[in-house]
Amino acid sequence: MVSFKRNIDGKYKGFKIHRAMYIRVKRSKTTYFIRCDPTETVLDIKEKLQVLIDQPVNNQRLILVGTGEVLEDSKTLADHKVENDSVVALTLRKDDNEFEEVDIVRPNDFCQSRDADTGNW
Amino acid sequence: MGGACSRKSDQRDNEEILHRGVSRKYCKSGSSKWLATSFSRPAIDIQLGRGNCPPLMDLCIRKICEDIDRYNTFSTLPRDISQQIFNELVYSQRLTDVSLKAFRDCAIQDLYLGEYPGVNDSWMDVISSQGPSLLSVDLSGSEVTDTGLLHLKDCTNLLALNFDYCDQISDRGLELISGLSDLTSLSFRRNNAITAKGMNAFTNLVNLVKLDLERCPEIHGGLINLKGLSKLESLNLKCCNCITDDDMKPLSGLTNLKALQISCSKVTNVGITFLKGLPKLSLLNLEGCRVTAACLDSLSALAALLYLNLNRCKLPDDGCENLSRFRNLKVLNLGFNDITDACLVHLKGLTNLESLNLDSCRIGDEGLVNLTGLRHLKCLELSDTEVGSSGLRHLSGLANLESLNLSFTAVDDGGLRKLSGLSSLKSLNLDVRQISDAGLAALTSLTGLTHLDLFGARITDGGTNHLRNFKNLRSLEICGGGLTDTGVKNIKNLSYLRLLNLSQNSNLTDKTLELISGLTELVSLNVSNSRITSVGLRHLKTLKNMKSLTLEGCKVTANDIKRLQSTDLPNLVSFRPE
Amino acid sequence: MKKEDMVKLISAEGFEFVIDKDAAMVSQTIYNMLTSPGSFAETQHGEVTFPEISTTILEKICKYFYWHLQFASGKETEFPIEPELTLELMMAANYLHT
């Protein structure tokens, strides 16, 4: 279940470091939980996302929700103060070469009446 | 000087703290339930500390209990979940008569409220609202009265009821539950109001398997109502002083009876004859009964007998030859009888014995030769006998021996090396004044020891070097007065210790507390009559499992300990000074 | 990171959470779904739909999975639970054997 990855120097990277934290990358109605480390760069994250969403890193833009700050590829997560459980918005490049607006759909399940019976699980 | 003189009462105190400490504080009766549950299930903060990841389910249930005031009803939840919430509320002592209301109509199966503070008749309405789902209820130690029992009549599927120490329940209450004919287990310990008349209710409870009437002083004549309870397997009448030979007669036909306890009753040899025809009886407790050795004749007819307690029966050697007929016995208690080495000859052939108690009998070194063939013995109690060092050679072949009590014997340092081959030994009581460091040195091969009692022994700092061999120790008592902080250095690495008693060592200082601050498993600590001061208490902050702390005769006040309890030792339930 | 190592959990309202399989398998129920071959057709595509679990609760559950793994590897923090979510979260935890 636990995958240990080899570093370039051949040493095993302990999973304590490897899974030091996760961030939540959100676009529309989808959330990607991405394991990462504060020392990783924003580009590293985009490369992970590329695997999942089939979009080249150049077509991705990441924005830290809360501050609205656009994350720069060369900077680390720590530089941008991205912490465990942080929410990051993903926007993609449109046909006109511009990036789309941030679009995170919020669930309204807990705005609805919560008196509905809970016994039907 | 030294603790030896006060030993027996001290021991009782210790037990009291370990087994009843919490109850003394929270309830009137003496059950060990609270302590036991909290032993087996550490509180959340401790669990966190051990890297044992709590399931989300548990986290949610604890959260609900923390915010219990937010919830009006759990009746829409599946019953197994409401059961878990209920159990957690009881465990965390957050359940009140108000929060109880949320459990109305939850179809819960088990309500264990034994020893829970504040339970009274007003709780019975919600309890009984579980209706036919309710299978077992424990209300021991509660204020529930006969009136409260009225509510239970609709809980027709009840299997088990426990009303121990409910002194407001009487014959009328028994009548009210007489319709619960599915009951298999019923308990009314220490009830002064139940009489023969009320016990008529038992005739309807034909499915009873287990009945407990321990310490009910007015039940004489009532056992006649048990005659038809053919499924009865276990009957506890311990300390019912009113029980006589006549009361044994109705039991003669209970052929499924496996366990019968009538200790401290008035039963004599005559009463015992009624038990002859109980083919399944495997446990019989006659402690303190007025029987003579002649009863052994009747008892030898009990082919299934495995456990026999004849403690404090004043048996002399005469007639004890019949003991040789009990070849199946696994456990035999002959403690506090008037027997000598002459009696032990008859135990020679009891090769199935696993436990033998000869506490305070007049036996000596010569008699022990008869025990050499009891190769299955795991537990041997020789406390307060005339046994000395030369007798120990007869024990050296008992390879299965796990527990040996030699306290208050004539054993000295010279004899102990004969024990060095008892590699199964886990518990050794050497509360003997003449034992010293040299004796301890002879025991270093006993690396499996988990309990070592050197209460009155004259152990000094030099002797504590040998303790390093006993890495598995769970409990250790050294109270002979010869220890200083230097000696405690050899104790500080015994990391499994749960109980540590270093009282009476009047030279111990706060340094001792600093040294043992890494013994985080400690549940009970006693450093009474030493130079400990309130300044040293801060070293105990790390001992989060601590439940009992005794610092009598030190420069420490109850308030000092209370402060420590509130800030750092949440599990502390018993402390002295108090 | 490989796509096969991830699984998509879909809430009652159709929101999607893409998480690591080893995190998802903190749930005994999901573990069974992902490891018993053929019995759950949807898991073949690495997707599991929970029509009974609302989005907010499912996201909280996913956070718990990651917290659990962090905890197990020695990072022992507290897992915060909002009082208004507790009851529903507990029902979901019960269903997911988590």
Tab-separated table of C-alpha atoms in Angstrom, chain A residues 16-113:
chain	number	residue	atom	x	y	z
A	16	LYS	CA	7.292	10.620	6.624
A	17	ILE	CA	8.868	13.271	4.461
A	18	HIS	CA	7.159	12.148	1.318
A	19	ARG	CA	3.721	12.568	2.796
A	20	ALA	CA	4.438	15.425	5.122
A	21	MET	CA	1.294	17.144	3.903
A	22	TYR	CA	-1.400	17.363	1.282
A	23	ILE	CA	-3.107	20.228	-0.474
A	24	ARG	CA	-6.535	20.359	-2.063
A	25	VAL	CA	-6.533	21.537	-5.656
A	26	LYS	CA	-10.015	22.558	-6.756
A	27	ARG	CA	-11.654	23.327	-10.083
A	28	SER	CA	-15.388	23.344	-10.702
A	29	LYS	CA	-16.874	20.360	-8.859
A	30	THR	CA	-13.635	18.410	-8.590
A	31	THR	CA	-11.060	18.330	-5.783
A	32	TYR	CA	-7.647	16.714	-6.151
A	33	PHE	CA	-5.897	15.737	-2.929
A	34	ILE	CA	-2.196	16.081	-3.766
A	35	ARG	CA	0.489	14.812	-1.415
A	36	CYS	CA	3.433	17.127	-1.260
A	37	ASP	CA	6.224	18.571	0.765
A	38	PRO	CA	6.822	22.221	1.658
A	39	THR	CA	10.161	22.103	-0.200
A	40	GLU	CA	8.545	21.100	-3.486
A	41	THR	CA	8.084	23.788	-6.150
A	42	VAL	CA	4.827	24.861	-7.662
A	43	LEU	CA	6.061	23.338	-10.917
A	44	ASP	CA	6.396	19.963	-9.130
A	45	ILE	CA	2.748	20.197	-8.207
A	46	LYS	CA	1.730	21.071	-11.740
A	47	GLU	CA	3.624	18.025	-13.000
A	48	LYS	CA	1.632	15.842	-10.636
A	49	LEU	CA	-1.579	17.443	-11.853
A	50	GLN	CA	-0.562	16.887	-15.459
A	51	VAL	CA	-0.727	13.154	-14.850
A	52	LEU	CA	-4.243	13.438	-13.508
A	53	ILE	CA	-5.841	15.967	-15.844
A	54	ASP	CA	-3.868	15.511	-19.086
A	55	GLN	CA	-3.084	19.211	-19.286
A	56	PRO	CA	0.515	20.357	-19.800
A	57	VAL	CA	1.991	22.416	-16.983
A	58	ASN	CA	2.028	25.493	-19.204
A	59	ASN	CA	-1.722	25.381	-19.405
A	60	GLN	CA	-2.168	25.320	-15.642
A	61	ARG	CA	-2.368	28.207	-13.242
A	62	LEU	CA	-2.564	27.705	-9.474
A	63	ILE	CA	-3.993	30.347	-7.171
A	64	LEU	CA	-3.910	30.153	-3.368
A	65	VAL	CA	-7.503	30.518	-2.243
A	66	GLY	CA	-7.711	32.894	0.643
A	67	THR	CA	-4.997	35.290	-0.481
A	68	GLY	CA	-5.776	35.112	-4.219
A	69	GLU	CA	-2.049	34.910	-4.865
A	70	VAL	CA	-0.957	33.317	-8.158
A	71	LEU	CA	1.660	30.652	-7.397
A	72	GLU	CA	4.934	30.952	-9.322
A	73	ASP	CA	6.417	27.818	-10.866
A	74	SER	CA	9.926	28.311	-9.509
A	75	LYS	CA	8.920	29.008	-5.929
A	76	THR	CA	8.407	26.367	-3.281
A	77	LEU	CA	5.157	25.773	-1.462
A	78	ALA	CA	6.839	27.048	1.685
A	79	ASP	CA	7.752	30.287	-0.104
A	80	HIS	CA	4.092	30.834	-0.821
A	81	LYS	CA	3.052	29.739	2.669
A	82	VAL	CA	1.034	26.871	1.295
A	83	GLU	CA	0.404	24.591	4.250
A	84	ASN	CA	-1.127	21.227	4.983
A	85	ASP	CA	-4.796	21.143	3.885
A	86	SER	CA	-4.484	24.458	1.980
A	87	VAL	CA	-6.970	24.967	-0.829
A	88	VAL	CA	-5.509	25.912	-4.192
A	89	ALA	CA	-7.629	26.857	-7.203
A	90	LEU	CA	-6.722	25.422	-10.594
A	91	THR	CA	-7.490	27.362	-13.761
A	92	LEU	CA	-6.726	26.249	-17.280
A	93	ARG	CA	-5.720	28.083	-20.440
A	94	LYS	CA	-8.634	28.705	-22.758
A	95	ASP	CA	-8.649	28.538	-26.557
A	96	ASP	CA	-7.919	32.256	-26.698
A	97	ASN	CA	-4.718	31.640	-24.737
A	98	GLU	CA	-6.114	33.439	-21.708
A	99	PHE	CA	-6.640	31.663	-18.343
A	100	GLU	CA	-10.182	31.073	-17.201
A	101	GLU	CA	-11.516	32.722	-14.075
A	102	VAL	CA	-11.329	30.846	-10.788
A	103	ASP	CA	-14.352	28.583	-10.648
A	104	ILE	CA	-14.913	26.491	-7.549
A	105	VAL	CA	-18.453	25.262	-7.086
A	106	ARG	CA	-19.377	25.104	-3.451
A	107	PRO	CA	-21.724	22.431	-2.207
A	108	ASN	CA	-24.870	23.751	-0.609
A	109	ASP	CA	-25.674	20.573	1.260
A	110	PHE	CA	-25.236	22.122	4.641
A	111	CYS	CA	-27.211	25.212	3.741
A	112	GLN	CA	-30.234	23.029	3.129
A	113	SER	CA	-32.422	21.890	5.945
